[in-house]
Structure formats: C-alpha cells, structure tokens
Coordinates of C-alpha atoms in Angstrom, one line a residue:
Chain A
X24 CA 30.3 2.5 -4.7
X25 CA 31.5 2.1 -1.0
X26 CA 28.6 3.1 1.6
X27 CA 30.0 5.6 4.2
X28 CA 29.6 2.7 7.1
X29 CA 31.8 0.7 5.1
X30 CA 34.2 2.7 5.1
X31 CA 36.9 1.7 8.0
X32 CA 36.4 -1.7 6.6
X33 CA 37.8 -0.5 2.7
X34 CA 40.4 1.6 4.5
X35 CA 41.7 -1.2 6.4
X36 CA 41.1 -4.0 3.1
X37 CA 43.4 -1.2 1.5
X38 CA 46.0 -0.9 4.4
X39 CA 45.8 -5.1 4.2
X40 CA 46.4 -4.9 0.5
X41 CA 49.5 -2.4 0.4
X42 CA 51.3 -4.7 3.0
X43 CA 51.0 -7.7 0.9
X44 CA 52.2 -5.3 -2.1
X45 CA 55.2 -4.1 -0.3
X46 CA 56.4 -7.5 1.1
X47 CA 55.8 -8.8 -2.7
X48 CA 58.5 -5.6 -3.3
X49 CA 61.2 -5.7 -1.0
X50 CA 60.9 -9.3 0.2
X51 CA 60.6 -8.4 3.8
X52 CA 58.1 -11.0 5.6
X53 CA 55.1 -9.1 6.6
X54 CA 52.8 -12.3 7.1
X55 CA 52.2 -12.1 10.8
X56 CA 51.5 -8.3 10.5
X57 CA 49.3 -9.3 7.6
X58 CA 47.5 -11.8 9.2
X59 CA 47.3 -9.5 12.0
X60 CA 45.1 -7.3 10.2
X61 CA 42.7 -9.7 8.5
X62 CA 41.9 -11.4 12.7
X63 CA 41.5 -7.4 13.0
X64 CA 39.5 -7.2 9.7
X65 CA 37.2 -10.1 10.3
X66 CA 36.5 -8.6 13.6
X67 CA 35.6 -5.2 12.4
X68 CA 33.2 -6.7 9.8
X69 CA 31.9 -8.7 12.1
X70 CA 30.5 -5.8 14.4
X71 CA 29.7 -3.7 11.8
X72 CA 27.6 -6.4 9.3
X73 CA 26.0 -7.9 12.7
X74 CA 24.9 -4.7 14.0
X75 CA 23.4 -2.7 10.9
X76 CA 21.1 -0.3 11.7
X77 CA 17.5 0.3 10.0
X78 CA 18.8 2.5 7.5
X79 CA 22.4 1.1 6.9
X80 CA 19.9 -2.2 5.5
X81 CA 17.5 0.3 3.1
X82 CA 21.2 1.7 1.9
X83 CA 22.0 -2.6 1.6
X84 CA 18.4 -2.6 -0.5
X85 CA 19.1 -0.8 -2.7
X86 CA 23.3 -0.8 -3.7
X87 CA 24.9 -1.2 -7.0
X88 CA 25.5 -4.8 -7.8
X89 CA 22.5 -6.1 -5.3
X90 CA 20.9 -9.3 -7.6
X91 CA 17.5 -8.1 -9.6
X92 CA 14.9 -10.0 -11.3
X93 CA 16.6 -11.3 -14.3
X94 CA 19.9 -11.8 -13.1
X95 CA 17.5 -14.1 -10.5
X96 CA 16.4 -15.6 -13.3
X97 CA 19.2 -16.1 -15.4
X98 CA 21.2 -17.8 -12.8
X99 CA 18.1 -19.9 -11.0
X100 CA 16.4 -20.8 -13.3
X101 CA 16.4 -22.6 -16.4
X102 CA 15.4 -21.3 -20.2
X103 CA 13.4 -18.4 -19.0
X104 CA 11.0 -17.1 -21.8
X105 CA 10.4 -13.2 -21.2
X106 CA 6.9 -12.5 -22.5
X107 CA 6.2 -8.9 -23.1
X108 CA 3.0 -6.4 -23.0
X109 CA -0.2 -5.8 -21.3
X110 CA -2.7 -6.4 -24.1
X111 CA -3.9 -3.0 -23.7
X112 CA -1.1 -0.3 -23.8
X113 CA 1.9 -0.7 -23.8
X114 CA 4.9 -3.2 -22.1
X115 CA 6.5 -1.7 -19.5
X116 CA 10.1 -2.3 -18.6
X117 CA 9.5 -1.8 -15.1
X118 CA 8.1 -5.5 -14.6
X119 CA 9.7 -8.4 -16.3
X120 CA 8.1 -12.2 -16.2
X121 CA 7.6 -14.9 -18.6
X122 CA 8.0 -18.9 -18.3
X123 CA 10.5 -20.9 -16.8
X124 CA 12.0 -24.1 -14.9
X125 CA 13.1 -24.0 -11.6
X126 CA 15.0 -27.7 -11.1
X127 CA 13.1 -29.3 -14.0
X128 CA 9.4 -27.6 -12.5
X129 CA 7.7 -25.4 -14.5
X130 CA 6.6 -21.8 -13.0
X131 CA 5.0 -18.4 -14.2
X132 CA 7.1 -15.6 -12.4
X133 CA 7.1 -11.4 -13.1
X134 CA 9.3 -9.2 -11.0
X135 CA 10.0 -5.6 -10.9
X136 CA 13.1 -4.7 -12.6
X137 CA 15.4 -2.0 -11.5
X138 CA 18.0 -1.0 -14.1
X139 CA 21.7 -2.3 -13.4
X140 CA 23.2 0.7 -14.5
X141 CA 21.8 4.9 -14.8
X142 CA 20.9 4.3 -18.4
X143 CA 19.5 0.6 -17.5
X144 CA 17.4 2.6 -14.7
X145 CA 16.3 5.5 -17.1
X146 CA 14.8 2.8 -19.8
X147 CA 13.1 0.6 -16.4
X148 CA 12.2 4.2 -14.8
X149 CA 13.9 2.5 -11.4
X150 CA 11.6 -0.1 -11.2
X151 CA 8.9 2.4 -10.9
X152 CA 5.4 0.6 -12.5
X153 CA 3.1 2.2 -14.4
X154 CA -0.5 0.4 -14.7
X155 CA 0.7 -1.1 -17.8
X156 CA 3.2 -3.3 -15.9
X157 CA 0.4 -4.4 -13.3
X158 CA -2.0 -5.5 -16.6
X159 CA 1.2 -7.7 -17.0
X160 CA 1.8 -8.9 -14.1
X161 CA -2.3 -9.9 -14.0
X162 CA -2.1 -12.1 -17.4
X163 CA 0.9 -13.7 -16.4
X164 CA -1.2 -14.7 -13.3
X165 CA -4.0 -15.7 -15.1
X166 CA -1.5 -18.2 -17.5
X167 CA -0.3 -19.5 -14.2
X168 CA -3.9 -20.1 -13.2
X169 CA -5.4 -21.5 -16.4
X170 CA -2.5 -24.2 -16.9
X171 CA -2.0 -24.6 -12.9
X172 CA 1.9 -24.0 -13.0
X173 CA 3.4 -21.7 -9.9
X174 CA 3.4 -18.3 -9.6
X175 CA 6.1 -17.0 -8.0
X176 CA 7.2 -12.8 -7.8
X177 CA 9.7 -11.1 -7.1
X178 CA 9.3 -7.6 -5.1
X179 CA 12.0 -4.4 -5.6
X180 CA 10.8 -1.3 -6.2
X181 CA 10.6 2.1 -4.4
X182 CA 6.9 2.0 -5.5
X183 CA 4.0 2.5 -8.4
X184 CA 5.0 5.3 -10.5
X185 CA 3.6 8.4 -8.9
X186 CA 2.9 10.7 -12.2
X187 CA 0.1 12.1 -14.4
X188 CA 0.4 9.7 -16.7
X189 CA -0.3 6.7 -14.4
X190 CA -3.1 8.5 -12.6
X191 CA -4.5 8.9 -15.5
X192 CA -4.6 5.3 -17.1
X193 CA -5.9 3.8 -12.8
X194 CA -2.9 3.4 -11.2
X195 CA -4.2 2.9 -7.8
X196 CA -7.4 0.9 -9.6
X197 CA -4.6 -1.9 -11.5
X198 CA -3.0 -2.2 -8.0
X199 CA -6.4 -2.8 -6.8
X200 CA -7.1 -5.2 -9.5
X201 CA -3.7 -6.9 -9.0
X202 CA -4.0 -7.9 -5.1
X203 CA -7.7 -9.1 -5.8
X204 CA -6.1 -11.4 -9.0
X205 CA -3.2 -12.5 -7.0
X206 CA -4.9 -13.7 -4.1
X207 CA -7.6 -15.1 -6.0
X208 CA -5.0 -17.5 -8.2
X209 CA -5.5 -21.6 -7.2
X210 CA -1.7 -22.2 -7.5
X211 CA 1.3 -22.4 -5.1
X212 CA 2.1 -18.9 -4.8
X213 CA 5.4 -17.5 -3.6
X214 CA 6.7 -13.6 -3.4
X215 CA 10.1 -12.9 -2.6
X216 CA 11.3 -9.3 -1.8
X217 CA 14.8 -8.9 -3.4
X218 CA 15.7 -5.3 -2.1
X219 CA 12.8 -2.2 -1.7
X220 CA 9.4 -3.1 -0.9
X221 CA 8.0 0.1 -1.8
X222 CA 4.1 -0.3 -0.6
X223 CA 0.8 -0.6 -2.8
X224 CA 3.4 -1.3 -5.7
X225 CA 4.9 -3.9 -4.1
X226 CA 2.0 -5.6 -2.5
X227 CA 0.8 -5.6 -6.1
X228 CA 2.7 -8.3 -6.5
X229 CA 2.8 -10.1 -2.7
X230 CA -0.4 -11.4 -2.2
X231 CA 1.4 -15.2 -1.9
X232 CA 1.5 -18.1 0.2
X233 CA 4.3 -17.1 1.0
X234 CA 6.5 -14.5 1.6
X235 CA 10.0 -14.5 1.4
X236 CA 12.9 -11.8 2.6
X237 CA 16.1 -11.2 2.2
X238 CA 18.0 -10.3 4.6
X239 CA 18.6 -6.7 4.1
X240 CA 15.5 -6.0 1.9
X241 CA 13.3 -4.0 3.6
X242 CA 8.9 -3.6 2.9
X243 CA 6.7 -1.2 4.4
X244 CA 4.1 1.4 3.6
X245 CA 5.9 4.3 2.0
X246 CA 9.9 4.8 2.2
X247 CA 11.9 6.5 5.4
X248 CA 12.3 9.0 2.7
X249 CA 8.7 10.0 2.5
X250 CA 7.7 9.1 6.2
X251 CA 10.0 11.8 7.2
X252 CA 9.2 14.2 5.1
X253 CA 5.7 14.0 5.9
X254 CA 6.0 13.2 9.7
X255 CA 9.1 14.8 10.2
X256 CA 8.7 17.6 7.3
X257 CA 12.5 16.9 6.3
X258 CA 13.2 14.0 4.1
X259 CA 16.8 14.0 5.9
X260 CA 15.2 12.6 9.3
X261 CA 15.0 9.1 7.0
X262 CA 17.0 7.0 9.6
X263 CA 14.4 7.7 12.0
X264 CA 11.9 7.0 10.0
X265 CA 13.7 3.6 8.7
X266 CA 13.9 3.6 12.5
X267 CA 10.6 3.6 13.5
X268 CA 8.5 1.7 10.6
X269 CA 10.3 -1.4 11.8
X270 CA 11.0 -2.4 7.8
X271 CA 13.4 -4.9 8.5
X272 CA 13.0 -8.7 7.5
X273 CA 13.6 -9.4 11.5
X274 CA 10.7 -6.8 12.1
X275 CA 8.3 -8.5 9.5
X276 CA 9.1 -11.6 10.8
X277 CA 8.1 -10.5 13.7
X278 CA 5.2 -9.2 12.7
X279 CA 4.6 -12.0 10.9
X280 CA 4.3 -9.6 7.4
X281 CA 6.8 -12.0 6.3
X282 CA 7.5 -15.7 6.7
X283 CA 10.9 -16.5 6.2
X284 CA 14.3 -14.6 5.5
X285 CA 16.9 -15.5 2.8
X286 CA 19.9 -15.1 4.2
X287 CA 23.1 -12.7 2.6
X288 CA 26.5 -13.3 2.2
X289 CA 28.3 -11.1 4.8
X290 CA 28.1 -7.5 3.3
X291 CA 24.7 -7.4 1.3
X292 CA 24.0 -9.3 -1.7
X293 CA 26.0 -7.0 -3.8
X294 CA 29.1 -8.3 -1.9
X295 CA 28.7 -12.1 -3.6
X296 CA 25.5 -11.6 -5.8
X297 CA 25.9 -15.7 -6.7
X298 CA 26.2 -16.9 -3.3
X299 CA 22.9 -14.8 -2.6
X300 CA 21.0 -16.1 -5.8
X301 CA 22.1 -19.8 -4.4
X302 CA 20.3 -19.0 -1.2
X303 CA 17.3 -17.7 -3.0
X304 CA 16.9 -20.6 -5.4
X305 CA 17.6 -22.9 -2.0
X306 CA 14.6 -20.7 -0.6
X307 CA 12.2 -21.2 -3.1
X308 CA 12.6 -24.4 -4.1
X309 CA 12.2 -25.5 0.3
X310 CA 9.0 -23.1 -0.1
X311 CA 7.4 -24.9 -3.2
X312 CA 7.6 -28.3 -1.3
X313 CA 5.6 -27.2 1.6
X314 CA 3.0 -25.9 -0.3
X315 CA 2.7 -28.8 -2.9
X316 CA 0.2 -31.5 -1.1
X317 CA -2.5 -28.3 -1.4
X318 CA -5.2 -28.6 -3.5
X319 CA -6.2 -25.6 -5.4
X320 CA -9.0 -25.0 -2.9
X321 CA -7.0 -25.7 -0.1
X322 CA -4.2 -22.4 -1.9
X323 CA -6.3 -19.9 -1.6
X324 CA -8.2 -21.0 1.4
X325 CA -4.3 -21.0 2.8
X326 CA -3.9 -17.2 1.8
X327 CA -6.8 -15.8 2.8
X328 CA -6.0 -16.5 5.9
X329 CA -3.0 -15.6 6.0
X330 CA -3.8 -11.7 5.1
X331 CA -7.0 -12.0 7.2
X332 CA -5.3 -12.4 10.4
X333 CA -2.7 -9.5 10.0
X334 CA -3.3 -6.8 11.8
X335 CA -3.5 -5.6 15.5
X336 CA -6.2 -3.8 17.5
X337 CA -8.1 -4.5 20.6
X338 CA -11.9 -5.9 21.0
X339 CA -14.2 -3.6 22.8
Chain B
X23 CA -14.4 18.6 9.6
X24 CA -12.5 21.7 7.4
X25 CA -16.4 23.1 8.1
X26 CA -16.2 22.5 11.9
X27 CA -12.3 24.5 11.7
X28 CA -14.5 26.5 9.4
X29 CA -16.7 27.4 12.2
X30 CA -14.9 27.3 15.4
X31 CA -12.4 29.7 13.7
X32 CA -15.0 32.6 12.6
X33 CA -16.0 32.0 16.2
X34 CA -15.0 35.8 18.0
X35 CA -13.2 35.2 21.1
X36 CA -14.9 38.0 23.1
X37 CA -17.9 37.9 24.9
X38 CA -20.5 36.7 23.1
X39 CA -18.3 33.4 22.3
X40 CA -21.1 31.1 23.5
X41 CA -23.4 32.6 20.6
X42 CA -23.4 30.3 17.7
X43 CA -22.2 31.2 14.8
X44 CA -24.8 31.6 12.6
X45 CA -23.7 32.5 9.5
X46 CA -20.2 30.6 7.6
X47 CA -18.4 30.9 4.1
X48 CA -18.6 28.6 1.4
X49 CA -15.3 27.2 1.1
X50 CA -15.5 27.1 -3.1
X51 CA -17.1 30.5 -3.9
X52 CA -16.5 32.1 -0.7
X53 CA -20.8 33.3 -0.5
X54 CA -21.9 33.8 2.6
X55 CA -24.6 31.1 3.9
X56 CA -26.8 30.8 6.8
X57 CA -25.4 27.0 8.5
X58 CA -28.8 26.0 9.1
X59 CA -29.6 25.8 5.3
X60 CA -25.7 24.8 4.6
X61 CA -26.5 21.7 6.7
X62 CA -29.8 21.1 5.6
X63 CA -28.6 21.1 2.0
X64 CA -25.9 18.6 3.3
X65 CA -23.6 20.5 3.3
X66 CA -23.5 21.8 -0.8
X67 CA -23.0 25.2 -1.0
X68 CA -26.9 26.4 -3.0
X69 CA -25.1 29.0 -5.0
X70 CA -22.8 26.8 -6.4
X71 CA -22.3 23.4 -5.6
X72 CA -19.8 23.2 -3.5
X73 CA -19.4 20.1 -1.7
X74 CA -18.3 20.6 1.2
X75 CA -16.6 17.4 3.6
X76 CA -19.7 15.7 5.3
X77 CA -19.4 14.3 9.0
X78 CA -19.3 10.3 9.5
X79 CA -22.7 10.5 11.0
X80 CA -23.9 12.8 9.5
X81 CA -23.2 10.7 6.3
X82 CA -24.8 7.8 8.0
X83 CA -28.3 10.1 8.5
X84 CA -28.3 10.8 5.1
X85 CA -27.8 6.9 3.6
X86 CA -29.4 5.1 6.2
X87 CA -33.1 4.7 5.9
X88 CA -34.6 6.2 9.6
X89 CA -34.0 4.5 12.6
X90 CA -32.4 1.6 10.7
X91 CA -28.6 2.1 11.7
X92 CA -27.5 -0.1 14.9
X93 CA -23.8 0.3 15.0
X94 CA -21.1 -2.5 15.2
X95 CA -17.7 -0.7 14.5
X96 CA -16.2 -1.2 18.0
X97 CA -12.4 -1.8 17.6
X98 CA -9.7 -0.3 19.3
X99 CA -6.3 0.8 18.0
X100 CA -3.0 -0.7 19.5
X101 CA 0.2 1.0 19.4
X102 CA 2.1 -2.4 17.8
X103 CA 5.4 -1.2 16.4
X104 CA 6.0 1.7 19.3
X105 CA 5.0 4.4 16.4
X106 CA 7.2 7.3 17.4
X107 CA 8.3 10.9 15.0
X108 CA 7.3 13.7 16.6
X109 CA 4.8 12.7 19.2
X110 CA 4.1 9.0 20.1
X111 CA 1.7 7.5 18.0
X112 CA -0.3 6.4 21.1
X113 CA -0.5 10.5 22.0
X114 CA -1.7 11.2 18.7
X115 CA -4.6 7.9 18.7
X116 CA -5.1 9.4 22.3
X117 CA -5.7 13.4 20.6
X118 CA -7.5 11.9 17.6
X119 CA -9.9 10.1 19.9
X120 CA -10.8 13.2 21.9
X121 CA -11.5 15.2 19.2
X122 CA -14.1 12.6 17.5
X123 CA -15.4 10.7 19.9
X124 CA -14.6 7.6 18.1
X125 CA -12.2 5.0 18.4
X126 CA -11.0 5.0 15.0
X127 CA -11.2 6.2 11.8
X128 CA -14.3 4.5 10.8
X129 CA -18.0 4.5 11.9
X130 CA -20.6 1.8 10.4
X131 CA -23.1 -1.0 11.1
X132 CA -26.2 -2.5 9.6
X133 CA -29.1 -0.8 8.4
X134 CA -31.9 -0.9 5.6
X135 CA -31.2 1.3 2.7
X136 CA -34.0 2.1 0.4
X137 CA -35.7 -1.2 2.0
X138 CA -32.8 -2.8 1.1
X139 CA -30.7 -4.4 3.8
X140 CA -27.0 -3.7 4.1
X141 CA -24.0 -3.1 5.8
X142 CA -23.1 0.7 5.9
X143 CA -19.4 1.8 6.7
X144 CA -18.3 5.1 6.4
X145 CA -14.4 6.3 7.3
X146 CA -14.2 9.4 8.7
X147 CA -11.6 11.7 7.7
X148 CA -11.8 13.7 10.9
X149 CA -9.6 10.8 12.7
X150 CA -6.2 11.1 11.4
X151 CA -6.6 11.7 8.3
X152 CA -9.5 8.7 7.4
X153 CA -5.8 6.5 7.4
X154 CA -6.2 3.0 7.1
X155 CA -4.2 1.3 9.9
X156 CA -5.5 -2.3 11.7
X157 CA -8.9 -1.4 12.8
X158 CA -10.1 0.0 9.7
X159 CA -9.0 -2.8 7.8
X160 CA -10.2 -5.0 10.2
X161 CA -13.6 -3.7 10.5
X162 CA -14.0 -3.4 6.6
X163 CA -13.1 -6.9 6.4
X164 CA -15.7 -7.6 9.2
X165 CA -18.1 -5.5 7.3
X166 CA -18.0 -7.7 4.1
X167 CA -18.3 -11.3 6.0
X168 CA -21.2 -9.4 8.3
X169 CA -22.7 -9.1 4.7
X170 CA -22.5 -11.9 3.4
X171 CA -23.3 -13.7 6.2
X172 CA -27.0 -12.1 6.3
X173 CA -27.0 -11.3 3.1
X174 CA -26.8 -7.5 2.7
X175 CA -25.6 -5.2 0.2
X176 CA -22.1 -3.3 1.3
X177 CA -22.0 -0.2 0.9
X178 CA -18.4 1.8 2.0
X179 CA -18.0 5.9 1.8
X180 CA -14.1 6.4 1.3
X181 CA -12.7 8.9 2.9
X182 CA -8.7 9.0 3.1
X183 CA -4.8 9.6 2.9
X184 CA -4.4 6.3 2.4
X185 CA -2.5 3.7 4.6
X186 CA -1.6 4.9 8.3
X187 CA 2.1 5.6 8.2
X188 CA 2.7 4.7 12.4
X189 CA 1.1 1.1 11.9
X190 CA 3.3 0.5 8.9
X191 CA 3.8 -2.8 6.8
X192 CA 0.6 -3.9 8.8
X193 CA -1.0 -0.3 7.4
X194 CA -0.2 -2.3 4.2
X195 CA -1.4 -5.6 4.4
X196 CA -4.8 -4.1 5.4
X197 CA -5.0 -2.9 2.0
X198 CA -4.6 -7.2 1.0
X199 CA -7.1 -8.1 3.8
X200 CA -9.9 -5.5 2.5
X201 CA -9.7 -6.6 -1.0
X202 CA -10.0 -10.8 -0.3
X203 CA -12.8 -10.2 2.6
X204 CA -15.0 -8.8 -0.8
X205 CA -14.7 -12.2 -1.8
X206 CA -17.1 -13.4 0.5
X207 CA -19.9 -10.7 -1.4
X208 CA -18.8 -12.3 -4.8
X209 CA -19.4 -15.7 -3.6
X210 CA -23.2 -15.0 -2.4
X211 CA -23.9 -12.2 -5.2
X212 CA -24.0 -9.6 -3.2
X213 CA -23.9 -6.0 -4.6
X214 CA -20.9 -3.5 -2.9
X215 CA -21.2 -0.3 -3.6
X216 CA -18.6 1.9 -3.1
X217 CA -18.9 5.6 -2.8
X218 CA -15.3 8.0 -2.9
X219 CA -15.5 11.1 -1.1
X220 CA -13.4 14.1 -0.9
X221 CA -10.0 12.7 -0.6
X222 CA -9.7 9.2 -1.3
X223 CA -6.1 8.6 -2.3
X224 CA -3.3 6.2 -1.5
X225 CA -4.0 2.2 -0.6
X226 CA -7.7 3.1 -0.4
X227 CA -8.2 3.8 -3.5
X228 CA -5.5 0.6 -5.1
X229 CA -7.5 -1.6 -2.7
X230 CA -11.0 -2.0 -1.6
X231 CA -12.4 1.2 -3.0
X232 CA -11.8 0.4 -6.1
X233 CA -13.2 -3.1 -6.8
X234 CA -16.8 -2.0 -6.2
X235 CA -19.5 -3.6 -8.5
X236 CA -21.0 0.0 -8.8
X237 CA -18.2 3.6 -8.4
X238 CA -20.1 6.9 -7.4
X239 CA -17.7 9.7 -6.6
X240 CA -18.9 13.4 -4.9
X241 CA -18.2 16.4 -7.3
X242 CA -15.1 17.8 -7.3
X243 CA -13.7 15.0 -4.9
X244 CA -9.7 14.4 -5.1
X245 CA -9.8 10.7 -6.1
X246 CA -5.9 9.4 -6.9
X247 CA -2.8 6.5 -6.2
X248 CA -0.2 9.2 -4.6
X249 CA -1.8 12.9 -3.1
X250 CA -0.9 15.9 -5.9
X251 CA 2.0 17.1 -4.0
X252 CA 3.9 14.1 -4.6
X253 CA 3.2 14.0 -7.9
X254 CA 4.2 17.6 -8.0
X255 CA 7.4 16.9 -6.9
X256 CA 7.7 13.9 -9.5
X257 CA 7.6 15.4 -12.1
X258 CA 8.7 19.2 -11.0
X259 CA 5.1 20.5 -13.4
X260 CA 2.3 22.0 -12.3
X261 CA -0.8 19.3 -12.7
X262 CA -3.2 19.9 -14.9
X263 CA -6.6 21.6 -14.2
X264 CA -9.0 19.5 -12.4
X265 CA -6.0 16.8 -12.4
X266 CA -7.8 14.0 -9.4
X267 CA -11.1 15.5 -9.4
X268 CA -13.7 13.4 -9.7
X269 CA -14.9 14.8 -13.5
X270 CA -11.6 13.6 -15.2
X271 CA -11.8 10.5 -13.0
X272 CA -15.2 10.0 -14.9
X273 CA -13.7 11.1 -17.8
X274 CA -10.8 8.3 -17.6
X275 CA -13.5 5.6 -17.3
X276 CA -12.2 5.5 -13.5
X277 CA -15.7 5.5 -11.8
X278 CA -19.0 5.1 -13.1
X279 CA -20.8 7.9 -12.2
X280 CA -20.2 11.4 -10.4
X281 CA -23.3 12.5 -8.2
X282 CA -24.3 15.4 -7.1
X283 CA -24.9 14.5 -2.5
X284 CA -28.5 15.7 -2.6
X285 CA -29.3 12.7 -5.9
X286 CA -26.2 10.2 -4.5
X287 CA -28.6 8.2 -2.1
X288 CA -31.5 8.1 -4.6
X289 CA -28.9 6.6 -6.9
X290 CA -27.3 4.6 -4.2
X291 CA -30.7 2.9 -3.6
X292 CA -31.3 2.4 -7.7
X293 CA -28.5 0.6 -8.3
X294 CA -28.8 -2.7 -4.7
X295 CA -31.8 -2.5 -5.6
X296 CA -31.3 -3.8 -8.9
X297 CA -28.3 -5.5 -8.2
X298 CA -29.2 -7.6 -4.8
X299 CA -31.3 -10.7 -5.7
X300 CA -33.4 -10.3 -3.0
X301 CA -35.5 -7.3 -4.2
X302 CA -38.5 -7.7 -7.1
X303 CA -38.6 -6.1 -10.0
X304 CA -39.6 -2.4 -9.0
X305 CA -39.6 0.4 -12.0
X306 CA -39.0 4.0 -10.8
X307 CA -38.6 3.6 -7.0

C-alpha cells in the first residue's frame, strides 16, 4: 500500500510505464520522453526520500513488507532454530528467539515479531508482548550467558501489551527484570531497532553494548499517537508529536541513545528487504568484531558506562 | 498535591480568605475531617482509612529519624530536545518549580531510618506527575551509588506517572540507568526497599521500583504498567473492580506487603534491620 507522501512518485512511475507500453504497442520511438521522465523521477525520489519528516519515517517504520525479525533470521543467519516458551505460563508469539549462526559464529537471538499480514498480526498481537514473551527473552539471555555466545536482539514493537492479562501477570515487573538481566550479561550484546522502538517494551531487550538502528526506524518513550493524545489531547496531532519527540535515527544518534545507523535502500527497507537485510548483516558483523576483544567483565562495565552516561541535567 | 488543591478549592474567595480553613473532606468517604487531626494521622482518614497523597517533604519526615536527614538532591533539569507541545517544556518546568519549590520531581538525601544508615529518595508527584526524566534518573543512580559507597541501605518512595515525555528517549534510558545502578548495592549486600504509593505506573514501575529486595505498597494505591485509561482504550471494556490497586498487586504476587501508612515506618525498619549486614540481631525492635 503506497503511503500518502509517495503518491507523486507512484503517479510518475505509472506515466512512465504507460509511455513504455504505448511505445511498444504503436512502435513509435518515445525513448527520449521516457528518459526525461525517468530523470524527473530520480529527482523527485531524491527530493521526497531525502527530506523525510519524522512522521513520514514513522510510517515507513510500520510499512507492510518491512523486514521482521524472522525475515532477518532467515536471510542473514544460518540454521536458525526457534526455541519456544517461558517455562512458566505460555509461549508468546510476539517475541521469537533461538539459536543461530552468523557467518559461522554461534549466537543466541531474540526479537519482537510482527505479523506479515493481518492474520499473522492477530496471532502475534501486532508485536506487543505479554510478560511471558519477556520471560522467554530472559531465558535466552541466560542461555547465551551460560555458554558464552553473543546475544543479539531485534526490536520492533509498538510497545508491551497494555491489557488486563498483562497487568495481572506483572508486565512492569518482567520489563524491569529483563532490563536487569540483559544489563548483567557477560557476553557481547547488540540490539538493532528494525522498525518501531516503543518504550519500555522495546528497552526490555535493548540494554546492549551497542545499539544500532535502521535508517527509518523510531525509538522513544511513547508512540507519537499516544504522546499527541496526552499532550495535545488529540491523537491526530501525531505528526507534531513525532517532530517534538526527536525519535528519528539521526536524532537518537545525536543524543547518544544509538551508536550507529544502518542504511536502508531508497524509499525504505520494504522496497528492497533483501538489500536492507544485507546492510543489517554487515552492521552486525562489524559490531561483533568491535566487541570481540573485550573480556566478560569489560563487556559488563562497557554497558554500565554506556547507559550510565545518558541524560541531560545541570549540576547546581 | 491533591489534598493541597482540595484545601485551596475549599477556601472562600470572600473577605475572610486569610483565615485558614480548618476542615476538609476525605476523598475516600467524604467525611468532614479536622485538618490538623488529618495531618497528625499522616493524611490517612481516621474514618475510612483512605490514604491521601503525602507531599514529599512530609514523607521524608515520616520515614527519616528526626534530625538525621541531609538533602543531597541538587540537579536541575535542562530541555535537551527543545520540546514544545501546547507549551514549551522549559516553561512547564519553571511553573512546576514555582509551585513546588523543587528543581525536579525528587527529594532525597542521607538519613537514619530506625538507626540504620540509609539513602532515602522520595518522588514528588506534585512536580510533573512525578515523571522520570534525566534528573530523576541521575539522582536515583547517584543515590544507589552513594548508598553502596557508604554502606547505607536504599529506600525509594515511588509516586510517578512514569517516564517524562518531554525528554523522550533520554527519559526511557533512565529506566536502564537506574536499574543498572542497583547492581552496586547487590555487590555490597546492601538492602533496597521500594515503597509504591499512589500512583506508580509506567517506566518507574517497570524499572527500579519493581526490583527491590522488599516491596511495600500503600493501601489503595494505583500501581501498574499501563494506565487504566490506556488499558480501557485497548480492550474496550470496563476494568474489574480494584484492578491495579495495591491489594490486586498483592494477590497477584507482585508486592510483598500492603501496609497502612501509620505502620509503614515500623515495618520498613524491621526489614532494614534484618537485611542490613551491619545491624546486629535485635528482636522486637
């Protein structure tokens, strides 16, 4: 489904297509016209995709066809073996995880999992985990720690599920515990924000030595819609909230909240998922290499210092 | 804060405005209460037991041994993102500072609690709904580190709507920072007691407040992750009676004790004296 701001691009693409078809059907040479329009298309794309507003990026971060955790595990990793369940209550389909190899390196992975269509989205609760999802993530953190393998987390959630069942089973408690568990790991840890980094439900698997983010992903304390509903008393002001929250990859890099931005193909990762996944793989390998020399204790201290330093205040 | 507002609202606007109103109404049962008596009762209604919100300074007075509290909180907030909604954040901060006389939503320092050396941190709901931004996060981390360095117990009284929106991702990061700072206490085997008061939600519940050795909650306090309004919107149903109240949390195994404010200090002292390795065996204190 095209996004509103992409419509001029689509219209131009359609015209070029029509022109090519006319040329083919009638035998008239329209190559010069086509080339002209194609140049215009490239300029238009550059203008639109080169000047995305924060709200447009939020829309790209949610676009259908954007690579999900399972897509990345399938294409960038080898021999992913999914492990299920929290050993206490249930298996949460909104968080997946298991064992995998990255270019021959043994790793343990988890990630939020959104559906790739409406049916799967319902099954996966739109990537909004219940407490059992975080308990599963913690189990896998322990597994990585026990065997000394790097722990990689993919973040893509609108937020932890805000419902009665989640509250009854201690949503706040498991998020706090997951933050703590991940912060204490003595193995290299990397978190990569694939799409949406919605608040505590994202951070619960985001306390890593290095935090990477895809170019059009967002990460903040609240979604733009909820923020607008509270501060502007109108969820329709979400574009303004997206602006104010400084939630884009570039903004987060400036704040020190993320360490590096992983580039996306033009028009967003959903336009060329394979290309995006290649970039993700490259970034993960590079980051793992950076963390390689650190001892278990140094990895813990590195993470402590990283998060301890975040914040802006005045001494007085 | 709620009570203060109640007092203000009840004050007549006519000529006798500088005669202080002596009576107030209980927010729980509506009974007319003599204000002085209510204060002496730690703002707990003597008729129905309703716990009114207690201002941060009164909370310190209630928990710290008399004359021992030395304030250490001193950081002031910035506006790192230049956040503007219907009003600039900088302007909101000035208004909160004017109303509360505090730089940000936390009051803390060193003290003794039942003779046990402690760092006591109290969140101030009157300041931006007790929300956690960079200052609150940093003060909590410093408090935990100070407690660890000086062999003190850590006691945190939570009262917060969650992470502060106007500092966005930086507020979110305070959840990780505060949680990690608790490791310093773990390493030194020093106790950490968390007291959840009305209300404690969002990123505060989902970080340091939930990770104490012992967790107390005050009767009737609203405690949870998502606020009730958000949940109602999500499930489009009315919420069950008593949902997210302290007693509900106790039933579901999330807190150790729901304790009446008038008995709270005595129970906190028992926990601190038991867990603090520097305190000798002393039954029945």
